[in-house]
Coordinates of N, CA and C in Angstrom, one line a residue:
X1 N 0.8 -1.2 0.0 CA 0.0 0.0 0.0 C 0.9 1.2 0.0
X2 N 0.3 2.4 -0.5 CA 1.0 3.6 -0.5 C 1.4 4.0 0.9
X3 N 2.7 4.6 1.0 CA 3.1 5.1 2.3 C 2.1 6.1 2.9
X4 N 1.8 6.0 4.2 CA 0.7 6.7 4.8 C 0.8 8.2 4.6
X5 N 2.0 8.7 4.7 CA 2.3 10.2 4.5 C 2.0 10.7 3.1
X6 N 2.1 9.8 2.1 CA 1.9 10.1 0.7 C 0.5 9.9 0.3
X7 N -0.3 9.1 1.0 CA -1.6 8.7 0.6 C -2.5 9.9 0.2
X8 N -2.6 10.9 1.0 CA -3.5 12.1 0.6 C -3.0 12.7 -0.7
X9 N -1.7 12.9 -0.8 CA -1.2 13.5 -2.1 C -1.5 12.7 -3.3
X10 N -1.2 11.4 -3.2 CA -1.4 10.5 -4.3 C -2.9 10.4 -4.7
X11 N -3.7 10.4 -3.6 CA -5.1 10.3 -3.9 C -5.6 11.6 -4.6
X12 N -5.1 12.7 -4.2 CA -5.5 14.0 -4.8 C -5.1 14.0 -6.3
X13 N -3.8 13.5 -6.5 CA -3.4 13.5 -7.9 C -4.2 12.5 -8.8
X14 N -4.6 11.4 -8.2 CA -5.4 10.4 -8.9 C -6.8 11.0 -9.2
X15 N -7.3 11.7 -8.3 CA -8.7 12.3 -8.5 C -8.6 13.3 -9.6
X16 N -7.6 14.2 -9.6 CA -7.4 15.2 -10.6 C -7.1 14.6 -12.0
X17 N -6.3 13.5 -12.0 CA -6.0 12.9 -13.2 C -7.2 12.2 -13.8
X18 N -8.0 11.6 -13.0 CA -9.3 11.0 -13.5 C -10.2 12.1 -14.1
X19 N -10.3 13.2 -13.5 CA -11.1 14.3 -14.1 C -10.6 14.8 -15.4
X20 N -9.3 14.8 -15.6 CA -8.7 15.4 -16.8 C -8.0 14.4 -17.7
X21 N -8.6 13.1 -17.6 CA -7.9 12.0 -18.3 C -7.8 12.2 -19.8
X22 N -8.8 12.9 -20.4 CA -8.8 13.1 -21.8 C -7.6 14.0 -22.3
X23 N -7.0 14.7 -21.4 CA -5.9 15.6 -21.7 C -4.5 15.0 -21.8
X24 N -4.5 13.7 -21.3 CA -3.2 13.0 -21.3 C -2.9 12.4 -22.6
X25 N -1.6 12.5 -23.0 CA -1.2 11.7 -24.2 C -0.8 10.3 -23.8
X26 N -0.3 9.5 -24.7 CA 0.0 8.1 -24.4 C 1.1 8.0 -23.4
X27 N 2.1 8.9 -23.5 CA 3.2 8.8 -22.5 C 2.7 9.2 -21.1
X28 N 1.8 10.2 -21.1 CA 1.3 10.6 -19.8 C 0.5 9.5 -19.1
X29 N -0.3 8.8 -19.9 CA -1.1 7.7 -19.4 C -0.2 6.6 -18.9
X30 N 0.9 6.3 -19.7 CA 1.8 5.2 -19.3 C 2.6 5.6 -18.0
X31 N 3.0 6.9 -17.9 CA 3.7 7.3 -16.7 C 2.8 7.3 -15.5
X32 N 1.6 7.6 -15.6 CA 0.7 7.6 -14.5 C 0.5 6.1 -14.0
X33 N 0.3 5.2 -14.9 CA 0.1 3.8 -14.6 C 1.4 3.3 -13.9
X34 N 2.6 3.6 -14.4 CA 3.8 3.2 -13.8 C 4.0 3.8 -12.4
X35 N 3.7 5.0 -12.2 CA 3.8 5.7 -10.9 C 2.9 5.1 -9.9
X36 N 1.6 4.8 -10.2 CA 0.7 4.2 -9.3 C 1.2 2.8 -9.0
X37 N 1.7 2.1 -9.9 CA 2.2 0.7 -9.7 C 3.3 0.7 -8.7
X38 N 4.3 1.6 -8.9 CA 5.4 1.7 -8.0 C 5.1 2.2 -6.6
X39 N 4.0 3.0 -6.5 CA 3.5 3.4 -5.2 C 2.5 2.5 -4.6
X40 N 2.1 1.4 -5.4 CA 1.2 0.5 -4.9 C -0.2 1.1 -4.6
X41 N -0.5 2.1 -5.5 CA -1.8 2.8 -5.3 C -2.8 2.2 -6.2
X42 N -3.7 1.4 -5.7 CA -4.6 0.6 -6.5 C -6.1 0.9 -6.3
X43 N -6.4 2.2 -6.3 CA -7.8 2.6 -6.2 C -8.4 2.5 -7.6
X44 N -9.6 1.8 -7.6 CA -10.2 1.4 -8.9 C -10.6 2.5 -9.8
X45 N -11.1 3.6 -9.3 CA -11.6 4.6 -10.3 C -10.5 5.1 -11.2
X46 N -9.3 5.4 -10.7 CA -8.3 5.9 -11.6 C -7.8 4.8 -12.5
X47 N -7.7 3.6 -12.0 CA -7.2 2.5 -12.9 C -8.2 2.2 -14.0
X48 N -9.5 2.2 -13.7 CA -10.5 2.1 -14.7 C -10.4 3.2 -15.8
X49 N -10.2 4.4 -15.3 CA -10.0 5.5 -16.2 C -8.9 5.4 -17.1
X50 N -7.7 5.0 -16.6 CA -6.5 4.8 -17.4 C -6.7 3.6 -18.4
X51 N -7.3 2.5 -17.9 CA -7.5 1.3 -18.8 C -8.5 1.6 -19.9
X52 N -9.5 2.4 -19.7 CA -10.5 2.7 -20.7 C -10.0 3.7 -21.7
X53 N -9.1 4.6 -21.2 CA -8.7 5.7 -22.2 C -7.5 5.2 -23.0
X54 N -6.7 4.2 -22.5 CA -5.5 3.8 -23.3 C -5.8 3.3 -24.7
X55 N -6.9 2.4 -24.9 CA -7.1 1.9 -26.2 C -7.3 3.0 -27.3
X56 N -7.9 4.1 -26.9 CA -8.1 5.1 -27.9 C -6.8 5.8 -28.3
X57 N -5.8 5.6 -27.5 CA -4.5 6.2 -27.8 C -3.4 5.2 -28.2
X58 N -3.9 3.9 -28.3 CA -3.0 2.8 -28.4 C -1.9 3.0 -29.5
X59 N -2.3 3.6 -30.7 CA -1.4 3.7 -31.8 C -0.3 4.7 -31.5
X60 N -0.5 5.6 -30.5 CA 0.5 6.6 -30.1 C 1.5 6.0 -29.2
X61 N 1.3 4.9 -28.6 CA 2.2 4.3 -27.6 C 3.4 3.8 -28.4
X62 N 4.6 4.0 -27.8 CA 5.8 3.3 -28.3 C 5.9 2.0 -27.6
X63 N 6.9 1.2 -28.0 CA 7.1 -0.1 -27.5 C 7.3 -0.1 -25.9
X64 N 8.1 0.8 -25.5 CA 8.3 0.9 -24.0 C 7.0 1.2 -23.2
X65 N 6.3 2.2 -23.8 CA 5.0 2.6 -23.1 C 4.0 1.4 -23.1
X66 N 4.0 0.7 -24.1 CA 3.0 -0.5 -24.2 C 3.4 -1.5 -23.1
X67 N 4.7 -1.9 -23.0 CA 5.1 -2.9 -22.1 C 5.0 -2.4 -20.7
X68 N 5.4 -1.1 -20.5 CA 5.3 -0.5 -19.1 C 3.9 -0.4 -18.6
X69 N 3.0 -0.1 -19.5 CA 1.6 0.1 -19.0 C 1.0 -1.3 -18.6
X70 N 1.2 -2.3 -19.5 CA 0.8 -3.6 -19.1 C 1.4 -4.1 -17.8
X71 N 2.7 -3.9 -17.7 CA 3.4 -4.3 -16.5 C 2.8 -3.6 -15.2
X72 N 2.5 -2.3 -15.4 CA 1.9 -1.6 -14.3 C 0.6 -2.1 -13.8
X73 N -0.3 -2.4 -14.7 CA -1.6 -2.9 -14.4 C -1.4 -4.3 -13.7
X74 N -0.5 -5.1 -14.2 CA -0.3 -6.4 -13.5 C 0.3 -6.3 -12.1
X75 N 1.2 -5.3 -12.0 CA 1.8 -5.1 -10.7 C 0.7 -4.7 -9.6
X76 N -0.4 -4.0 -10.1 CA -1.5 -3.7 -9.2 C -2.6 -4.7 -9.2
X77 N -2.3 -5.8 -9.9 CA -3.3 -6.9 -10.0 C -4.7 -6.4 -10.5
X78 N -4.6 -5.6 -11.5 CA -5.8 -5.0 -12.0 C -5.9 -5.1 -13.5
X79 N -6.9 -5.7 -14.1 CA -7.0 -5.7 -15.5 C -7.6 -7.0 -16.0
X80 N -8.4 -6.9 -17.1 CA -9.0 -8.1 -17.7 C -8.7 -8.0 -19.2
X81 N -9.1 -9.1 -20.0 CA -9.0 -9.1 -21.4 C -9.8 -7.9 -22.0
X82 N -11.0 -7.7 -21.4 CA -11.8 -6.6 -22.0 C -11.2 -5.2 -21.8
X83 N -10.5 -5.0 -20.7 CA -9.9 -3.7 -20.5 C -8.6 -3.6 -21.2
X84 N -7.8 -4.6 -21.3 CA -6.4 -4.5 -21.8 C -6.2 -5.2 -23.1
X85 N -7.2 -5.8 -23.7 CA -7.1 -6.5 -25.0 C -6.6 -5.6 -26.1
X86 N -7.0 -4.3 -26.1 CA -6.5 -3.5 -27.2 C -5.0 -3.2 -27.1
X87 N -4.4 -3.1 -25.9 CA -3.0 -2.9 -25.7 C -2.3 -4.2 -26.2
X88 N -2.8 -5.3 -25.8 CA -2.2 -6.6 -26.1 C -2.2 -6.8 -27.6
X89 N -3.2 -6.5 -28.3 CA -3.3 -6.6 -29.8 C -2.3 -5.7 -30.4
X90 N -2.1 -4.5 -29.9 CA -1.1 -3.5 -30.5 C 0.3 -4.1 -30.3
X91 N 0.6 -4.8 -29.2 CA 1.9 -5.3 -29.0 C 2.3 -6.3 -30.1
X92 N 1.4 -7.0 -30.6 CA 1.7 -8.0 -31.6 C 2.5 -7.4 -32.8
X93 N 2.0 -6.2 -33.3 CA 2.7 -5.6 -34.4 C 4.0 -4.9 -34.1
X94 N 4.3 -4.9 -32.8 CA 5.6 -4.3 -32.3 C 6.6 -5.3 -31.8
X95 N 6.3 -6.6 -31.9 CA 7.2 -7.6 -31.3 C 8.6 -7.5 -31.8
X96 N 8.8 -7.3 -33.1 CA 10.1 -7.4 -33.6 C 11.0 -6.3 -33.2
X97 N 10.4 -5.2 -32.8 CA 11.2 -4.0 -32.4 C 11.2 -3.8 -30.8
X98 N 10.6 -4.7 -30.1 CA 10.5 -4.6 -28.7 C 11.8 -5.1 -28.0
X99 N 12.3 -4.4 -27.0 CA 13.4 -4.8 -26.2 C 13.1 -6.1 -25.5
X100 N 14.1 -7.0 -25.2 CA 13.8 -8.2 -24.5 C 13.2 -8.0 -23.1
X101 N 13.5 -6.9 -22.5 CA 12.8 -6.5 -21.2 C 11.4 -6.3 -21.4
X102 N 11.1 -5.6 -22.6 CA 9.7 -5.3 -22.9 C 8.9 -6.6 -23.1
X103 N 9.5 -7.6 -23.9 CA 8.9 -8.9 -24.1 C 8.6 -9.6 -22.8
X104 N 9.6 -9.6 -21.9 CA 9.5 -10.2 -20.6 C 8.4 -9.5 -19.8
X105 N 8.3 -8.2 -19.8 CA 7.3 -7.5 -19.0 C 5.9 -7.8 -19.5
X106 N 5.7 -7.9 -20.8 CA 4.4 -8.2 -21.4 C 3.9 -9.6 -21.0
X107 N 4.8 -10.6 -21.2 CA 4.3 -12.0 -20.9 C 4.2 -12.2 -19.4
X108 N 5.0 -11.5 -18.6 CA 4.9 -11.5 -17.1 C 3.5 -10.9 -16.7
X109 N 3.2 -9.8 -17.3 CA 1.9 -9.2 -17.0 C 0.7 -10.1 -17.4
X110 N 0.8 -10.7 -18.5 CA -0.3 -11.7 -18.9 C -0.4 -12.8 -17.9
X111 N 0.7 -13.3 -17.5 CA 0.7 -14.4 -16.5 C 0.1 -14.0 -15.2
X112 N 0.6 -12.8 -14.7 CA 0.1 -12.3 -13.4 C -1.4 -12.0 -13.4
X113 N -1.9 -11.5 -14.5 CA -3.4 -11.2 -14.7 C -4.2 -12.4 -15.2
X114 N -3.4 -13.5 -15.6 CA -4.1 -14.7 -16.2 C -4.9 -14.3 -17.4
X115 N -4.3 -13.5 -18.2 CA -4.9 -13.1 -19.5 C -4.3 -14.0 -20.6
X116 N -5.1 -14.8 -21.2 CA -4.6 -15.7 -22.3 C -4.9 -15.2 -23.6
X117 N -4.1 -14.2 -24.0 CA -4.3 -13.6 -25.4 C -3.4 -14.5 -26.3
X118 N -4.1 -15.5 -26.9 CA -3.4 -16.5 -27.6 C -2.5 -16.0 -28.7
X119 N -3.0 -15.1 -29.5 CA -2.2 -14.5 -30.6 C -0.9 -13.8 -30.1
X120 N -1.1 -13.1 -29.1 CA 0.1 -12.4 -28.5 C 1.1 -13.4 -27.9
X121 N 0.6 -14.3 -27.2 CA 1.5 -15.3 -26.6 C 2.3 -16.1 -27.7
X122 N 1.6 -16.4 -28.8 CA 2.3 -17.1 -29.9 C 3.4 -16.2 -30.5
X123 N 3.0 -14.9 -30.6 CA 4.0 -14.0 -31.2 C 5.2 -13.8 -30.3
X124 N 5.0 -13.7 -29.0 CA 6.1 -13.5 -28.1 C 6.9 -14.8 -28.0
X125 N 6.3 -16.0 -28.0 CA 7.0 -17.2 -28.0 C 7.9 -17.4 -29.1
X126 N 7.4 -17.1 -30.3 CA 8.3 -17.2 -31.5 C 9.4 -16.2 -31.5
X127 N 9.2 -15.0 -31.1 CA 10.2 -14.0 -31.0 C 11.3 -14.3 -29.9
X128 N 10.8 -14.8 -28.8 CA 11.7 -15.1 -27.7 C 12.6 -16.2 -28.0
X129 N 12.1 -17.2 -28.8 CA 13.0 -18.3 -29.2 C 14.1 -17.8 -30.1
X130 N 13.8 -16.8 -31.0 CA 14.8 -16.3 -31.9 C 15.8 -15.5 -31.1
X131 N 15.4 -14.8 -30.0 CA 16.3 -13.9 -29.3 C 16.7 -14.4 -28.0
X132 N 16.4 -15.7 -27.7 CA 16.7 -16.2 -26.3 C 18.2 -16.0 -26.0
X133 N 19.1 -16.1 -26.9 CA 20.5 -16.1 -26.7 C 21.1 -14.6 -26.5
X134 N 20.2 -13.6 -26.6 CA 20.5 -12.3 -26.3 C 19.9 -11.8 -25.0
X135 N 19.1 -12.6 -24.4 CA 18.4 -12.2 -23.1 C 19.3 -12.3 -21.9
X136 N 19.1 -11.3 -21.0 CA 19.8 -11.4 -19.8 C 19.0 -12.2 -18.7
X137 N 19.6 -12.5 -17.6 CA 19.1 -13.4 -16.7 C 17.6 -13.1 -16.2
X138 N 17.4 -11.9 -15.9 CA 16.1 -11.5 -15.4 C 15.0 -11.7 -16.4
X139 N 15.3 -11.2 -17.7 CA 14.3 -11.3 -18.8 C 14.1 -12.7 -19.1
X140 N 15.1 -13.5 -19.1 CA 15.1 -14.9 -19.5 C 14.2 -15.7 -18.5
X141 N 14.5 -15.6 -17.2 CA 13.8 -16.4 -16.2 C 12.4 -15.9 -16.0
X142 N 12.1 -14.6 -16.1 CA 10.8 -14.1 -16.0 C 9.9 -14.6 -17.2
X143 N 10.5 -14.6 -18.4 CA 9.8 -15.1 -19.6 C 9.4 -16.5 -19.4
X144 N 10.4 -17.3 -19.0 CA 10.1 -18.8 -18.8 C 9.1 -19.0 -17.8
X145 N 9.2 -18.3 -16.7 CA 8.2 -18.5 -15.6 C 6.8 -18.1 -16.1
X146 N 6.7 -17.1 -16.8 CA 5.4 -16.6 -17.3 C 4.7 -17.6 -18.2
X147 N 5.5 -18.1 -19.2 CA 4.9 -19.1 -20.1 C 4.5 -20.4 -19.4
X148 N 5.3 -20.8 -18.5 CA 4.9 -22.0 -17.7 C 3.7 -21.7 -16.9
X149 N 3.6 -20.5 -16.2 CA 2.5 -20.2 -15.4 C 1.2 -20.2 -16.2
X150 N 1.3 -19.8 -17.5 CA 0.1 -19.8 -18.4 C -0.1 -21.1 -19.1
X151 N 0.8 -22.0 -18.8 CA 0.8 -23.3 -19.5 C 0.8 -23.2 -21.0
X152 N 1.6 -22.3 -21.5 CA 1.7 -22.0 -22.9 C 3.2 -22.1 -23.4
X153 N 4.0 -22.9 -22.7 CA 5.4 -23.0 -23.0 C 5.6 -23.9 -24.2
X154 N 6.7 -23.7 -24.9 CA 7.2 -24.5 -26.0 C 8.4 -25.3 -25.5
X155 N 8.5 -26.6 -25.8 CA 9.6 -27.4 -25.4 C 10.9 -26.8 -25.9
X156 N 10.9 -26.4 -27.2 CA 12.1 -25.8 -27.8 C 12.6 -24.6 -27.1
X157 N 11.7 -23.7 -26.6 CA 12.0 -22.5 -25.9 C 12.6 -22.9 -24.5
X158 N 12.0 -23.8 -23.8 CA 12.5 -24.2 -22.5 C 13.9 -24.8 -22.6
X159 N 14.2 -25.6 -23.6 CA 15.5 -26.1 -23.8 C 16.5 -25.0 -24.1
X160 N 16.1 -24.0 -24.9 CA 16.9 -22.9 -25.2 C 17.2 -22.1 -23.9
X161 N 16.2 -22.0 -23.1 CA 16.4 -21.3 -21.8 C 17.5 -22.0 -20.9
X162 N 17.4 -23.3 -20.9 CA 18.4 -24.0 -20.2 C 19.8 -23.7 -20.7
X163 N 20.0 -23.8 -22.0 CA 21.3 -23.6 -22.6 C 21.8 -22.2 -22.3
X164 N 20.9 -21.2 -22.5 CA 21.3 -19.8 -22.2 C 21.6 -19.6 -20.7
X165 N 20.8 -20.2 -19.8 CA 21.0 -20.0 -18.4 C 22.3 -20.5 -17.9
X166 N 22.8 -21.5 -18.5 CA 24.1 -22.1 -18.0 C 25.2 -21.0 -18.1
X167 N 25.1 -20.1 -19.1 CA 26.1 -19.1 -19.2 C 25.9 -17.8 -18.4
X168 N 24.7 -17.8 -17.8 CA 24.3 -16.6 -17.1 C 24.1 -16.8 -15.6
X169 N 24.3 -18.1 -15.2 CA 23.9 -18.5 -13.8 C 24.5 -17.6 -12.7
X170 N 25.7 -17.2 -13.0 CA 26.4 -16.4 -11.9 C 25.8 -15.0 -11.8
X171 N 25.1 -14.6 -12.8 CA 24.4 -13.2 -12.8 C 23.0 -13.3 -12.3
X172 N 22.5 -14.5 -12.0 CA 21.1 -14.6 -11.5 C 20.9 -14.2 -10.1
X173 N 19.9 -13.3 -9.9 CA 19.5 -13.0 -8.5 C 18.7 -14.1 -7.9
X174 N 18.5 -14.1 -6.6 CA 17.8 -15.2 -6.0 C 16.4 -15.4 -6.6
X175 N 15.7 -14.3 -7.0 CA 14.4 -14.5 -7.6 C 14.5 -15.2 -9.0
X176 N 15.6 -14.9 -9.7 CA 15.8 -15.5 -11.0 C 16.0 -17.0 -10.8
X177 N 16.8 -17.4 -9.8 CA 17.1 -18.8 -9.6 C 15.8 -19.5 -9.2
X178 N 15.0 -18.9 -8.3 CA 13.8 -19.5 -7.9 C 12.8 -19.7 -9.0
X179 N 12.6 -18.7 -9.8 CA 11.7 -18.7 -11.0 C 12.2 -19.8 -12.0
X180 N 13.5 -19.9 -12.2 CA 14.0 -20.8 -13.2 C 13.8 -22.3 -12.7
X181 N 14.2 -22.5 -11.4 CA 14.0 -23.8 -10.9 C 12.5 -24.3 -10.9
X182 N 11.7 -23.3 -10.5 CA 10.2 -23.7 -10.4 C 9.7 -24.0 -11.8
X183 N 10.1 -23.2 -12.8 CA 9.6 -23.4 -14.2 C 10.1 -24.8 -14.8
X184 N 11.3 -25.1 -14.5 CA 11.8 -26.4 -15.0 C 11.2 -27.5 -14.4
X185 N 10.9 -27.4 -13.1 CA 10.2 -28.5 -12.4 C 8.8 -28.6 -12.8
X186 N 8.2 -27.5 -13.0 CA 6.7 -27.5 -13.4 C 6.5 -28.3 -14.7
X187 N 7.5 -28.2 -15.6 CA 7.3 -28.9 -16.9 C 8.1 -30.2 -16.9
X188 N 8.6 -30.5 -15.7 CA 9.4 -31.8 -15.6 C 10.5 -31.9 -16.6
X189 N 11.2 -30.8 -16.7 CA 12.4 -30.8 -17.7 C 13.6 -31.3 -16.9
X190 N 14.1 -32.5 -17.2 CA 15.2 -33.0 -16.5 C 16.5 -32.7 -17.2
X191 N 17.4 -31.9 -16.5 CA 18.7 -31.6 -17.0 C 19.6 -31.4 -15.9
X192 N 20.5 -32.4 -15.7 CA 21.4 -32.4 -14.5 C 22.3 -31.2 -14.5
X193 N 22.8 -30.7 -15.7 CA 23.8 -29.6 -15.7 C 23.2 -28.3 -15.2
X194 N 21.9 -28.0 -15.5 CA 21.3 -26.8 -15.1 C 20.9 -26.9 -13.6
X195 N 20.5 -28.0 -13.2 CA 20.1 -28.2 -11.8 C 21.3 -28.1 -10.9
X196 N 22.5 -28.6 -11.3 CA 23.7 -28.5 -10.6 C 24.2 -27.0 -10.5
X197 N 24.0 -26.4 -11.7 CA 24.4 -24.9 -11.7 C 23.6 -24.1 -10.8
X198 N 22.2 -24.3 -10.8 CA 21.4 -23.6 -9.9 C 21.7 -23.8 -8.5
X199 N 22.0 -25.0 -8.1 CA 22.4 -25.4 -6.8 C 23.7 -24.6 -6.3
X200 N 24.7 -24.7 -7.2 CA 25.9 -24.0 -6.9 C 25.7 -22.5 -6.7
X201 N 24.9 -21.9 -7.5 CA 24.6 -20.5 -7.4 C 23.7 -20.1 -6.3
X202 N 22.8 -21.0 -6.0 CA 21.8 -20.7 -4.9 C 22.3 -20.9 -3.5
X203 N 23.1 -21.9 -3.3 CA 23.5 -22.2 -1.9 C 24.1 -21.0 -1.1
X204 N 25.0 -20.3 -1.7 CA 25.6 -19.2 -1.0 C 24.7 -17.9 -0.9
X205 N 23.6 -18.0 -1.7 CA 22.6 -16.8 -1.7 C 21.4 -17.1 -0.9
X206 N 21.3 -18.3 -0.2 CA 20.0 -18.6 0.4 C 19.6 -17.6 1.5
X207 N 20.6 -17.1 2.2 CA 20.2 -16.1 3.2 C 19.6 -14.8 2.6
X208 N 19.9 -14.6 1.3 CA 19.3 -13.4 0.7 C 18.0 -13.7 0.0
X209 N 17.6 -15.0 0.0 CA 16.4 -15.4 -0.7 C 15.1 -15.0 0.2
X210 N 14.1 -14.7 -0.5 CA 12.8 -14.6 0.2 C 12.3 -16.0 0.4
X211 N 11.3 -16.1 1.4 CA 10.8 -17.4 1.7 C 10.2 -18.1 0.5
X212 N 9.5 -17.4 -0.3 CA 8.9 -17.9 -1.5 C 9.9 -18.5 -2.4
X213 N 11.1 -17.8 -2.6 CA 12.1 -18.3 -3.4 C 12.8 -19.6 -2.9
X214 N 13.0 -19.6 -1.6 CA 13.5 -20.9 -0.9 C 12.5 -22.0 -1.1
X215 N 11.2 -21.7 -0.9 CA 10.2 -22.8 -1.1 C 10.2 -23.3 -2.6
X216 N 10.3 -22.3 -3.5 CA 10.3 -22.7 -4.9 C 11.5 -23.6 -5.3
X217 N 12.6 -23.3 -4.8 CA 13.8 -24.0 -5.1 C 13.7 -25.4 -4.5
X218 N 13.3 -25.5 -3.2 CA 13.2 -26.8 -2.5 C 12.2 -27.6 -3.2
X219 N 11.1 -27.1 -3.6 CA 10.0 -27.8 -4.2 C 10.5 -28.4 -5.6
X220 N 11.2 -27.5 -6.3 CA 11.7 -27.9 -7.6 C 12.6 -29.1 -7.5
X221 N 13.6 -29.1 -6.6 CA 14.5 -30.2 -6.5 C 13.8 -31.5 -6.0
X222 N 12.8 -31.3 -5.1 CA 12.1 -32.5 -4.7 C 11.2 -33.1 -5.9
X223 N 10.6 -32.2 -6.6 CA 9.8 -32.6 -7.8 C 10.6 -33.4 -8.8
X224 N 11.8 -32.9 -9.1 CA 12.6 -33.5 -10.1 C 13.5 -34.6 -9.5
X225 N 13.4 -34.8 -8.2 CA 14.1 -35.9 -7.5 C 15.6 -35.7 -7.7
X226 N 16.1 -34.5 -7.6 CA 17.5 -34.1 -7.7 C 18.0 -33.8 -6.3
X227 N 19.1 -34.5 -5.9 CA 19.7 -34.3 -4.6 C 21.0 -33.4 -4.8
X228 N 21.1 -32.5 -3.9 CA 22.3 -31.7 -3.8 C 22.5 -31.3 -2.3
X229 N 23.4 -32.0 -1.7 CA 23.5 -31.8 -0.2 C 23.9 -30.4 0.2
X230 N 24.9 -29.8 -0.4 CA 25.2 -28.4 0.0 C 24.0 -27.5 -0.1
X231 N 23.3 -27.6 -1.1 CA 22.1 -26.7 -1.3 C 21.1 -27.1 -0.2
X232 N 20.8 -28.4 0.0 CA 19.8 -28.8 1.0 C 20.2 -28.3 2.4
X233 N 21.6 -28.4 2.7 CA 22.0 -28.0 4.0 C 21.8 -26.5 4.2
X234 N 22.1 -25.7 3.1 CA 21.9 -24.3 3.2 C 20.4 -23.9 3.4
X235 N 19.5 -24.6 2.7 CA 18.1 -24.4 2.9 C 17.6 -24.8 4.3
X236 N 18.1 -25.9 4.8 CA 17.7 -26.4 6.1 C 18.2 -25.4 7.2
X237 N 19.4 -24.9 7.1 CA 19.9 -23.9 8.1 C 19.1 -22.6 8.1
X238 N 18.8 -22.1 6.9 CA 18.0 -20.9 6.8 C 16.6 -21.1 7.2
X239 N 16.0 -22.2 6.9 CA 14.6 -22.5 7.3 C 14.5 -22.6 8.8
X240 N 15.4 -23.3 9.5 CA 15.4 -23.4 10.9 C 15.4 -22.1 11.6
X241 N 16.2 -21.2 11.0 CA 16.4 -19.9 11.6 C 15.3 -18.9 11.4
X242 N 14.5 -19.2 10.4 CA 13.4 -18.2 10.0 C 12.0 -18.9 9.9
X243 N 11.8 -20.0 10.5 CA 10.6 -20.8 10.3 C 9.4 -19.9 10.6
X244 N 9.5 -19.1 11.7 CA 8.3 -18.3 12.1 C 7.9 -17.3 11.0
X245 N 8.8 -17.0 10.0 CA 8.4 -16.0 9.0 C 7.8 -16.6 7.7
X246 N 7.8 -18.0 7.6 CA 7.2 -18.6 6.5 C 5.7 -18.7 6.5
X247 N 5.1 -18.5 5.4 CA 3.6 -18.8 5.3 C 3.4 -20.3 5.2
X248 N 2.1 -20.7 5.2 CA 1.8 -22.1 5.1 C 2.3 -22.8 3.8
X249 N 2.2 -22.1 2.7 CA 2.6 -22.7 1.4 C 4.1 -22.8 1.4
X250 N 4.8 -21.8 2.0 CA 6.3 -21.9 2.0 C 6.8 -23.0 2.8
X251 N 6.1 -23.2 4.0 CA 6.5 -24.4 4.8 C 6.3 -25.7 4.1
X252 N 5.1 -25.8 3.4 CA 4.8 -27.0 2.7 C 5.8 -27.3 1.6
X253 N 6.1 -26.3 0.8 CA 7.1 -26.4 -0.3 C 8.5 -26.8 0.2
X254 N 8.9 -26.2 1.3 CA 10.2 -26.4 1.8 C 10.4 -27.8 2.4

């Protein structure tokens, strides 16, 4: 939620922006959505106003504005196919010129909002497979997680993710490692080399992992029946020290 001290100010800006919504250009609409997302300001009237005005300006959006707007609505857990379908359709024609981060943001947003825009997902999947070897760790793992979450993954893409991840594993943040391990386990993709690499990278970072990431990693290794004692020892030590901070799902997964 928005910081208490900022709440009145942000609420006043939102109210004024809703009243003058027709005066904002595409960049202004995108910036407002991004700002509210980062402030975790999720009041429905202004979000409905932004979502309903965006389609009429959709051809004015550049690639970054399109991906940022969709990401922002997903961050606020607000949006449906009816509200955001126009933005999704516009993205299809921009796929080839969109930055890998933009592709990752779009498919992540669809997964978070559970919007199955089939044509867009197919377009992103095809483009991601072509560009997988240029993706950085965060973009790569978020894209893989999103496709698996939507149950729209392609086996060729997941194998390419494994290949690319082996060269990026040292640059993976704890969240990247958790997302990658979860995605591979969810599709039952058995690959000893990547699971060994994740374990080596994750073990010294366990204390920096959130409980969800620890749970995802532990669940993934159990699901794939992969044993790695140094990783398991690190997970056990961290879990013992922080058990009271885990939610029920985290405890079950771990």
